[in-house]
Coordinates of C-alpha atoms and ligand atoms in Angstrom, one line a residue:
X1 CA 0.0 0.0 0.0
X2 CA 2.7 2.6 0.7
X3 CA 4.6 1.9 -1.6
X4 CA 1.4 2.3 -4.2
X5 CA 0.6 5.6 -2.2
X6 CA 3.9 6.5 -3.3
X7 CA 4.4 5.2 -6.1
X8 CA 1.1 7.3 -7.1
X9 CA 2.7 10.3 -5.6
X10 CA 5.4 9.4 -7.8
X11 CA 3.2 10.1 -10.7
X12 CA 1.3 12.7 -9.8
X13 CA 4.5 14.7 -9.6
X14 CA 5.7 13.6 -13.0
X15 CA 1.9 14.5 -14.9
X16 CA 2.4 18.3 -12.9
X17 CA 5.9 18.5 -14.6
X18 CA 5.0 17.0 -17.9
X19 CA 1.8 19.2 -17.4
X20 CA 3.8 22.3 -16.6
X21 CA 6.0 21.8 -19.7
X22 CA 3.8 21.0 -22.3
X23 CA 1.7 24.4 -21.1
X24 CA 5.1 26.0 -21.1
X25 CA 5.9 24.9 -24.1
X26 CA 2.7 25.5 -25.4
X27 CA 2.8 29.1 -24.6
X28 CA 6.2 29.5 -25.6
X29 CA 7.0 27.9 -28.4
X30 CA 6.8 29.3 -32.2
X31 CA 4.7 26.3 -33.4
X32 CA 1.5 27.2 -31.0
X33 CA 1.7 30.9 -31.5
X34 CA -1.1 32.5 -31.6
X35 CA -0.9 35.9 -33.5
X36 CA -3.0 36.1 -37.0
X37 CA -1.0 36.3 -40.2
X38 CA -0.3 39.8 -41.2
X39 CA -1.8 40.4 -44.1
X40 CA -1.1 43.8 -46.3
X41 CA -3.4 44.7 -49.4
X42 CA -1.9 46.8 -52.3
X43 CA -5.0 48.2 -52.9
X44 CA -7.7 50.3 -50.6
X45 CA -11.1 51.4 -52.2
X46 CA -10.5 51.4 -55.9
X47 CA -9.5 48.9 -58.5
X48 CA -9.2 48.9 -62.3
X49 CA -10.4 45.2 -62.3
X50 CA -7.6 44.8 -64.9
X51 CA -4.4 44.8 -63.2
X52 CA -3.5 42.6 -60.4
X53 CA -4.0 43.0 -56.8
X54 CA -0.8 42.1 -54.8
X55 CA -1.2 40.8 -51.2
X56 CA 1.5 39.9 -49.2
X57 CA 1.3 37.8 -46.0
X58 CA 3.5 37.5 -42.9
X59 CA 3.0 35.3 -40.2
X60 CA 6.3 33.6 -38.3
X61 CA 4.6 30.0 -38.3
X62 CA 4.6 30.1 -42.2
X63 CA 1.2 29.9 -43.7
X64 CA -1.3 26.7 -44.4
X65 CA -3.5 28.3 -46.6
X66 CA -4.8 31.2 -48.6
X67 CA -7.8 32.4 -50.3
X68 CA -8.8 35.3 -52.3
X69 CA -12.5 35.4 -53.4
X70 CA -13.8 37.9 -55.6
X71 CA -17.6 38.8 -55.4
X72 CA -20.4 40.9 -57.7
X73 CA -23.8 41.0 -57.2
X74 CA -24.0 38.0 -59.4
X75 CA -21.1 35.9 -58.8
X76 CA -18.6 34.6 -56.6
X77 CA -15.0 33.8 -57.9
X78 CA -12.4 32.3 -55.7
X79 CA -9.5 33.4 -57.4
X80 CA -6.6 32.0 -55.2
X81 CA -7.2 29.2 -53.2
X82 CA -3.5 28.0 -52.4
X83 CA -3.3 24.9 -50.0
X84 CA 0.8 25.1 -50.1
X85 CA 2.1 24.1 -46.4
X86 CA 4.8 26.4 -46.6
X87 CA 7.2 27.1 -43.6
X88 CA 8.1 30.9 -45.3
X89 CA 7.6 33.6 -43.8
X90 CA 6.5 36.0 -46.3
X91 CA 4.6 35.0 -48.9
X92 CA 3.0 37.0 -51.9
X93 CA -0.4 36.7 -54.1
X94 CA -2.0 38.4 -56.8
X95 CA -5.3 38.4 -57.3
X96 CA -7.0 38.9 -60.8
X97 CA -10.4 38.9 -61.7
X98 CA -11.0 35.1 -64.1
X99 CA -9.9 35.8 -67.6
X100 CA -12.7 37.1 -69.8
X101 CA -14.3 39.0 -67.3
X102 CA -11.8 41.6 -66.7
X103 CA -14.5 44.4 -67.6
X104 CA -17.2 44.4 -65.2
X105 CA -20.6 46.4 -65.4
X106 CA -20.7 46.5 -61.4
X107 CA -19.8 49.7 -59.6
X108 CA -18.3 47.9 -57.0
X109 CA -17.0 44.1 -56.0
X110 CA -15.8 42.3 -52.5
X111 CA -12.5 40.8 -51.8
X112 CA -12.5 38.4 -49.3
X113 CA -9.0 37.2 -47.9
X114 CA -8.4 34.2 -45.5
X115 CA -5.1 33.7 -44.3
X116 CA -4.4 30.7 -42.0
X117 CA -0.6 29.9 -40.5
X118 CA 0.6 27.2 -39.2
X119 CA 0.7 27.1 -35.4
X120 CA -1.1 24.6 -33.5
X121 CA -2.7 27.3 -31.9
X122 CA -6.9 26.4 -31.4
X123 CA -7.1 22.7 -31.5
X124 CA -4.2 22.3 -34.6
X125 CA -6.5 24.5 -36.7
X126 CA -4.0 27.5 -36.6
X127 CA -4.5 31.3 -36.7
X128 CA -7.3 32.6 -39.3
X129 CA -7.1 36.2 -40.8
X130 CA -10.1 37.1 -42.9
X131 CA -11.3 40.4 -44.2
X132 CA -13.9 41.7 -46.8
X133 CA -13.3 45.1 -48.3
X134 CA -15.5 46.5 -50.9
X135 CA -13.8 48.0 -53.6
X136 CA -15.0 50.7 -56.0
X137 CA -14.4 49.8 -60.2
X138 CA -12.9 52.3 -61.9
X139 CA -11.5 51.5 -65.2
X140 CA -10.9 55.4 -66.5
X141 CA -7.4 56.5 -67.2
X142 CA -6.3 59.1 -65.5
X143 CA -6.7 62.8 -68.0
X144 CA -3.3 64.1 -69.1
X145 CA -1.8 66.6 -71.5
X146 CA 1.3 68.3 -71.7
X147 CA 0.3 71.6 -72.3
X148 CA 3.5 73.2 -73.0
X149 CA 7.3 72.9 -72.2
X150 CA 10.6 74.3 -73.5
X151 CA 11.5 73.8 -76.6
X152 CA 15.4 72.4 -76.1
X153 CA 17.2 71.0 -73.2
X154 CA 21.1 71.0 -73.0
X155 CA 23.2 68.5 -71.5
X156 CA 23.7 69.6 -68.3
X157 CA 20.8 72.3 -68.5
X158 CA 17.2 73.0 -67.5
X159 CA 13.9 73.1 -68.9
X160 CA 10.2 73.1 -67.9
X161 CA 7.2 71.4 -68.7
X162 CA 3.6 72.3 -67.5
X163 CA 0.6 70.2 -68.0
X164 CA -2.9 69.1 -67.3
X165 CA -4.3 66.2 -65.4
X166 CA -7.4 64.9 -63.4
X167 CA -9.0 62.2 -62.2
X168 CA -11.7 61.7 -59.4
X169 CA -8.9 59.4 -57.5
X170 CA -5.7 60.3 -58.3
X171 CA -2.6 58.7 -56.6
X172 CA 0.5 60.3 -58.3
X173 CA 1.8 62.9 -60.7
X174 CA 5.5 61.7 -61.3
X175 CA 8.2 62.7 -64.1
X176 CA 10.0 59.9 -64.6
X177 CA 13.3 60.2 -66.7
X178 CA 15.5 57.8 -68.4
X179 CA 18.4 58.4 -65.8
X180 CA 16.4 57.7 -62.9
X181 CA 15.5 60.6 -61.6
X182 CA 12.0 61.2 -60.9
X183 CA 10.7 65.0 -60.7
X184 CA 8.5 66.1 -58.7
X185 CA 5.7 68.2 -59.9
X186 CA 4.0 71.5 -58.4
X187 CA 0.2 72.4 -58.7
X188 CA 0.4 75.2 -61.1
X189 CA -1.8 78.6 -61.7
X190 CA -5.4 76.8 -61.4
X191 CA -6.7 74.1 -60.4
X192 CA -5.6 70.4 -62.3
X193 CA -2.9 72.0 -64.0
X194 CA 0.9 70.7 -62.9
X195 CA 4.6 71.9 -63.4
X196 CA 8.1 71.3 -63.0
X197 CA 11.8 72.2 -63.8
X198 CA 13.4 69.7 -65.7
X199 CA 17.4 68.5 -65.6
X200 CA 19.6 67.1 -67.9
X201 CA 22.7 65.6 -65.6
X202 CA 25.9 66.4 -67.2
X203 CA 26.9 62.8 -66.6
X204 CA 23.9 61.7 -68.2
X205 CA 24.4 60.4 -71.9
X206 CA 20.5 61.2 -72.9
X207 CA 17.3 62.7 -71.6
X208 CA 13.9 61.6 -72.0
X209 CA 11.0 62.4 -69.4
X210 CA 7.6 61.3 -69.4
X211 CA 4.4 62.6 -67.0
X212 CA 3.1 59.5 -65.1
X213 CA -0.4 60.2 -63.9
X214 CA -1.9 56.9 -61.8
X215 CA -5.2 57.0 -59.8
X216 CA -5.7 55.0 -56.4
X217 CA -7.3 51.6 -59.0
X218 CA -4.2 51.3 -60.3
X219 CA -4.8 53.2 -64.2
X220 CA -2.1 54.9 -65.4
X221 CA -1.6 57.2 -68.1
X222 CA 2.1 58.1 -69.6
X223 CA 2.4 61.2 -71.8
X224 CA 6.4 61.7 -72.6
X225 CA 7.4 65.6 -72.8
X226 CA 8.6 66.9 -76.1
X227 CA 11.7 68.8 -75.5
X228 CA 14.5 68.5 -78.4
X229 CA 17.9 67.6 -77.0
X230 CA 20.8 69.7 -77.7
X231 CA 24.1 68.2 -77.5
X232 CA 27.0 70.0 -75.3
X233 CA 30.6 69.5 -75.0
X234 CA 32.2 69.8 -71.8
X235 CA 35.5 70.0 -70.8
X236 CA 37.8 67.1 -70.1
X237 CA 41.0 68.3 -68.3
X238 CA 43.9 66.3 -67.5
X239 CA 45.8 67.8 -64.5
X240 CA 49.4 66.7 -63.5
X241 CA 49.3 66.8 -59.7
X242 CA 52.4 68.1 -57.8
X243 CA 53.8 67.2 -54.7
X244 CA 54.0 70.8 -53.4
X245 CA 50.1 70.2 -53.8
X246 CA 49.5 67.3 -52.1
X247 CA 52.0 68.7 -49.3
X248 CA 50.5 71.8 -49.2
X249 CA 46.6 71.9 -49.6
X250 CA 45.7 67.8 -49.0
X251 CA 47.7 67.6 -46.4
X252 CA 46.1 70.7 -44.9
X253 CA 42.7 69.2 -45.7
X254 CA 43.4 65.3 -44.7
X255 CA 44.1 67.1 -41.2
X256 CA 40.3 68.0 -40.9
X257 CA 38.4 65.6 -42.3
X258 CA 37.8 62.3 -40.6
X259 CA 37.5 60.5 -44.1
X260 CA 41.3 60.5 -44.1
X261 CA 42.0 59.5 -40.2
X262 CA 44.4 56.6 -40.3
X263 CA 45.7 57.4 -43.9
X264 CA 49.3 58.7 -44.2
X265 CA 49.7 58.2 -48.3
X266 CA 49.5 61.8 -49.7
X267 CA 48.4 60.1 -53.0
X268 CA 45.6 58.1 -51.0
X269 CA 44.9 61.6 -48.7
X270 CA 44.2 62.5 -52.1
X271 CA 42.0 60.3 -53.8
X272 CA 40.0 60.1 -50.4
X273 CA 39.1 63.7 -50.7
X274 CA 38.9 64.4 -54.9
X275 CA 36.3 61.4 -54.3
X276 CA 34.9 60.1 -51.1
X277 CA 35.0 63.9 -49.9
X278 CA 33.2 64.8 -52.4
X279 CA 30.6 62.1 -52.7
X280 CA 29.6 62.6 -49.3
X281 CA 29.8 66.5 -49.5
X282 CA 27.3 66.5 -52.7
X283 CA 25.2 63.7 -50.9
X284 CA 23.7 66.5 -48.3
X285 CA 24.1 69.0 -50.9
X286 CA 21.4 66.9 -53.2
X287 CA 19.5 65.9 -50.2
X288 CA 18.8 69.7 -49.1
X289 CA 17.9 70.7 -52.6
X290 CA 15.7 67.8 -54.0
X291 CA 12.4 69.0 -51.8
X292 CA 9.6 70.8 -53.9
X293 CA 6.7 72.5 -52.1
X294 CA 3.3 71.5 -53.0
X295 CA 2.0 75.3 -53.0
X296 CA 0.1 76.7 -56.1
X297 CA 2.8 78.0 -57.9
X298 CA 1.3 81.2 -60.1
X299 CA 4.2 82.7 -61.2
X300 CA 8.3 82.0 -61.6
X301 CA 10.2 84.8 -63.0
X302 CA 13.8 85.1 -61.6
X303 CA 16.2 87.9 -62.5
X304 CA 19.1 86.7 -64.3
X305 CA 21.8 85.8 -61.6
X306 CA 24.7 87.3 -60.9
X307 CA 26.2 86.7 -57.9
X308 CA 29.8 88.4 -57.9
X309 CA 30.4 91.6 -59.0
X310 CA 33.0 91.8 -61.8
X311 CA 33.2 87.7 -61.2
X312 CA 35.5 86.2 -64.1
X313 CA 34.9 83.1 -64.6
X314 CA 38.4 80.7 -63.6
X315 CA 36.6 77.3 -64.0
X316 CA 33.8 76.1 -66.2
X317 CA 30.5 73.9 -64.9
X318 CA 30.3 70.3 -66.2
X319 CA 34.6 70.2 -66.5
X320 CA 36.0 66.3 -65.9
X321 CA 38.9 66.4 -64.6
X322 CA 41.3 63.8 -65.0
X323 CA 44.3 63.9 -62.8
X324 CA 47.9 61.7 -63.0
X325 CA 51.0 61.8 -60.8
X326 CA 54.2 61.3 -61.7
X327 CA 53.8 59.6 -64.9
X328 CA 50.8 57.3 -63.3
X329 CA 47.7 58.3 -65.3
X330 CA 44.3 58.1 -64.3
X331 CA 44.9 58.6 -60.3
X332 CA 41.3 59.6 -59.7
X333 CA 38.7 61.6 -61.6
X334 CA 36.2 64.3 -60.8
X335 CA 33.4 66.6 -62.3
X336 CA 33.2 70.3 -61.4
X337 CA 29.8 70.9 -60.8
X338 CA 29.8 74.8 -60.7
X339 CA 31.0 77.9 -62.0
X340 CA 34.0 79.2 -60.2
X341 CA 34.1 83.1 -60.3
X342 CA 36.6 85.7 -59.0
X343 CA 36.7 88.8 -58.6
X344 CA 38.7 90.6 -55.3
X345 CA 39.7 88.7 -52.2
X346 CA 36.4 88.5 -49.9
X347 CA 34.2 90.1 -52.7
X348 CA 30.9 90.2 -51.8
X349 CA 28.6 88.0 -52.4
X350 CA 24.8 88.7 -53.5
X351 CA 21.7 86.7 -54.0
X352 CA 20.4 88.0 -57.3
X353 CA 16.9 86.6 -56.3
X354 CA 14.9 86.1 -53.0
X355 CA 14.5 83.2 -51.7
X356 CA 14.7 81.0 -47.9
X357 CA 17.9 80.2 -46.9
X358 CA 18.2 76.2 -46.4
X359 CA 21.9 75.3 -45.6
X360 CA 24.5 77.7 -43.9
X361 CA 27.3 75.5 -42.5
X362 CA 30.7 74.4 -43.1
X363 CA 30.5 70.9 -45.9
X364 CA 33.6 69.6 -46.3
X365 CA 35.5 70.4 -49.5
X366 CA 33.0 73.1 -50.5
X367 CA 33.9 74.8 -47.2
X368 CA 31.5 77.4 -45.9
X369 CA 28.5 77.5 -47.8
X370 CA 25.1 78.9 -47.6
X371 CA 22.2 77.4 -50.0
X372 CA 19.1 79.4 -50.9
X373 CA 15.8 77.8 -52.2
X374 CA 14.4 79.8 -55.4
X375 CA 11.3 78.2 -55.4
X376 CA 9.9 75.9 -58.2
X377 CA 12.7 73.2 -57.0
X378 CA 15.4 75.5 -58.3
X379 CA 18.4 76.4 -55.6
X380 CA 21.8 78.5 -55.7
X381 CA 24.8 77.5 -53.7
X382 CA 28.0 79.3 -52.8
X383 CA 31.0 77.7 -52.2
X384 CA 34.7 78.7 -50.4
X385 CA 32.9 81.4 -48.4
X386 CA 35.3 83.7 -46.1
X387 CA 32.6 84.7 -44.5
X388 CA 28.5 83.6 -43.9
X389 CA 26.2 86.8 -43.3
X390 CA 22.8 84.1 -43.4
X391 CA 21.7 81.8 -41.4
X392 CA 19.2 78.5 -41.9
X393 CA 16.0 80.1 -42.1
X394 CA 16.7 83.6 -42.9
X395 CA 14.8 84.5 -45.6
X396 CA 16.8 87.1 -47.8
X397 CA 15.8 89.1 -50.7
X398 CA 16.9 90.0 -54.2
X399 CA 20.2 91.8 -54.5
X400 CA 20.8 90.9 -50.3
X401 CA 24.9 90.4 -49.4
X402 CA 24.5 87.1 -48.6
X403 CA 28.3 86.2 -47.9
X404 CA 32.0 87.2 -49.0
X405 CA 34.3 84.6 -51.3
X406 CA 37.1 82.8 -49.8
X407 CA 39.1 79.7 -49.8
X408 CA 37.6 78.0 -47.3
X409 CA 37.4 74.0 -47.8
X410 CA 38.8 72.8 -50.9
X411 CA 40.0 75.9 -53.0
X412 CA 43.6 77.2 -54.3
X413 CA 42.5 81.1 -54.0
X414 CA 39.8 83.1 -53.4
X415 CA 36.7 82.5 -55.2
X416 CA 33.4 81.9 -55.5
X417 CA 31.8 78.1 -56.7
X418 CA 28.4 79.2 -57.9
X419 CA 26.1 76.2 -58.1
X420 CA 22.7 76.0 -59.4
X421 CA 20.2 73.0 -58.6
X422 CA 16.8 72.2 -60.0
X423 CA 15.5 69.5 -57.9
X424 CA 19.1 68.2 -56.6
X425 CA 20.4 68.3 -59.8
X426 CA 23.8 70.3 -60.6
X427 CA 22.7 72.2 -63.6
X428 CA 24.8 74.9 -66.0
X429 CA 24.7 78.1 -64.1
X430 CA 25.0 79.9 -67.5
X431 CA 21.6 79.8 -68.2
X432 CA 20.3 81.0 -65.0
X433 CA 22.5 83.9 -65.6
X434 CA 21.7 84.9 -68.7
X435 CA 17.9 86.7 -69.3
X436 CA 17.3 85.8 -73.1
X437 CA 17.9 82.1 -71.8
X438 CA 15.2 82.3 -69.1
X439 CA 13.0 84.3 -71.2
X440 CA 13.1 81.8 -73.9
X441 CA 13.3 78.6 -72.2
X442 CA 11.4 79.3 -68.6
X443 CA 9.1 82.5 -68.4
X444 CA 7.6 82.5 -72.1
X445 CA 6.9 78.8 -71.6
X446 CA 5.0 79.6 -68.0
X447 CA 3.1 82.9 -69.9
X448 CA 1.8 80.9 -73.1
X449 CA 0.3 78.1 -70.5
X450 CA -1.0 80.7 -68.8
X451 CA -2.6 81.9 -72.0
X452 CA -3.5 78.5 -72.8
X453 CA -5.4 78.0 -69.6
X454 CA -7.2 81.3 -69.2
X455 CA -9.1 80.3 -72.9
X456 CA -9.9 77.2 -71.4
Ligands
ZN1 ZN1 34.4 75.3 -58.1

């Protein structure tokens, strides 16, 4: 008898630990969690019924099953229906309407999506998502017209294009370009009319852009913008560098910059600051000028700009420069992406047009420089500055002493580098400086659309 008693004793201690642990284990263990799969939709209220649906599900069990059904007044279409034990993660669906009945008459269908994982969760049956959403048919292209744009673009230059679009749900206006750049455009004059400043990179072998309107069902149209492209031939210099240089200036610079920290080859010192310097300099340059505000723009006329009195011009926008040392060509290569003027030492500095200062601190190999936003996605930067008279925020106005040149950062004298920007793009300061070039190109183009639109 005792030892039964205890012998049951025995046991009853063993089922409370095997009890314990398999509740333990239960609650902790991946294969009986209990969260629902995640499920994300790529669509929310409106569909095209044409194009497909892409769902993506996440659940850390993996997922059992799937099923998409699709649902009129009439009929009832299950579209996926995917029994695929599958230990992934993430998995993705489309969901199409059945062939042949991609055009529907209803204003409106259902989408029902069950999602089950694989955790033993609920008796073995696992975790079940399921949600119905009603979505709204709309198989109308979005409207869209360019309604007029410059006539040329230069390598390395600027242009506009303005145009009209609508749509009771639109998603996105986008310029997309062959170089992968996409513009950004501004509400413009009245309402459903669009523009933006174009750029052609000087590194870029050709430009094309096209106007990408898409509503929230997916529809897209694509209208391309007909500007002629006019070739431009920039400079390609081959500089000998000298060891009195890399002594004298990159040494000076490898000092300061903690690119160079732990790197004693003057060559190397070199390379480091003609190109990782640089990259990372332009990198919060571009990031600072790629924003466009999504104001009504009415009007853009700037002054031509001019922002050095008696500035002649000591290096040319767009120049690659090649350099070689000591018979080894090829050391490292870099493009000048402004227009270098001097004039005096400390010659002051002017913003020809008003604008809100953005930048206004010391960036690397363009030493002190202050960056003022034009508007319209177009920006004017100002490198080597002795001195900065602006701060971040300040909001100056046309013809306002903005700074004095200098040789601060990377520069062998005094001068100014004069940069101009449309949307983060470097572009050929020449034109912004010249008034039969903005007339022609920029402020004719904005008055005829302005023409155009007022008839309409
Ligand atoms: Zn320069």
């Amino acid at each position: 008898m005792r030892r039964r008693n205890s012998g049951s004793g025995m046991m009853g201690w063993i089922f409370g630990i095997a009890a314990a642990g398999a509740i333990g284990f239960i609650a902790f263990s991946p294969i009986f969690e209990r969260n629902d799969p995640v499920v994300s939709v790529s669509h929310q209220d409106y569909w095209n019924f044409q194009e497909p649906i892409h769902v993506s599900v996440e659940d850390e069990s993996g997922l059992k099953s799937f099923k998409a059904t699709i649902s009129t007044d009439h009929d009832d279409w299950v579209v996926v229906d995917d029994l695929a034990m599958s230990k992934e993660k993430t998995r993705a669906f489309d969901v199409l309407p059945p062939k042949g009945r991609r055009s529907v008459e209803a204003q409106s269908v259902t989408l029902k999506i069950e999602a089950t994982d694989n955790s033993l969760w609920g008796l073995f049956m696992g975790n079940t998502f399921s949600q119905e959403m009603t979505l709204v048919i709309d198989q109308r292209r979005p409207v869209l017209s360019v309604i007029a744009s410059s006539y040329k673009i230069q390598k390395g230059g600027s242009a506009i294009v303005i145009f009209k679009a609508s749509d009771p749900h639109m998603e996105s206006l986008k310029i997309q370009t062959n170089f992968g750049k996409t513009f950004i455009a501004q509400p413009f004059y009245k309402p459903g009319y669009y523009a933006s400043l174009l750029a052609w990179p000087v590194q870029a072998q050709s430009f094309s852009a096209t106007v990408v309107a898409r509503d929230k069902a997916g529809n897209e149209t694509r209208s391309s913008v007909p500007v002629r492209l006019k070739d431009h031939a920039y400079k390609v210099s081959n500089i000998e560098l000298s060891d009195a240089f890399l002594d004298g200036k990159i040494a000076e610079l490898a000092n300061v910059y903690q690119q160079t920290i732990g790197v004693d080859d003057r060559l190397e010192q070199f390379r480091i600051i003609n190109e990782k310097v640089r990259a990372d300099n332009e990198k919060i340059i571009h990031e600072a000028t790629s924003k466009v505000s999504n104001a009504i723009i009415s009007d853009f006329r700037p002054i031509p700009f001019y922002p050095l009195v008696n500035g002649q011009k000591v290096a040319d926008f767009g120049d690659h420069r090649i350099y070689s040392y000591k018979g080894q060509e090829n050391v490292s290569q870099a493009y000048h992406m402004g227009l270098d003027l001097a004039s005096v030492q400390m010659g002051p500095i002017k913003s020809s047009n008003g604008g809100n200062v953005i930048f206004s601190k010391t960036n690397g190999i363009y030493g002190n420089l202050p960056i003022i936003d034009h508007g319209f996605g177009l920006y004017t930067l100002y490198g080597h500055c002795s001195e900065v008279s602006v701060q971040e925020k300040d909001r100056v106005v046309s013809q306002q002493e903005i700074a004095k040149t200098g040789m601060s950062g990377y520069a062998m004298g005094d001068h100014l580098h004069f940069g101009i920007l449309v949307q983060g793009i470097e572009v050929r300061p020449e034109e912004w400086m010249d008034s039969k070039w903005i007339a022609d190109n920029i402020t004719n183009v904005i008055d005829s659309a302005k023409m155009f639109i007022n008839q309409q």
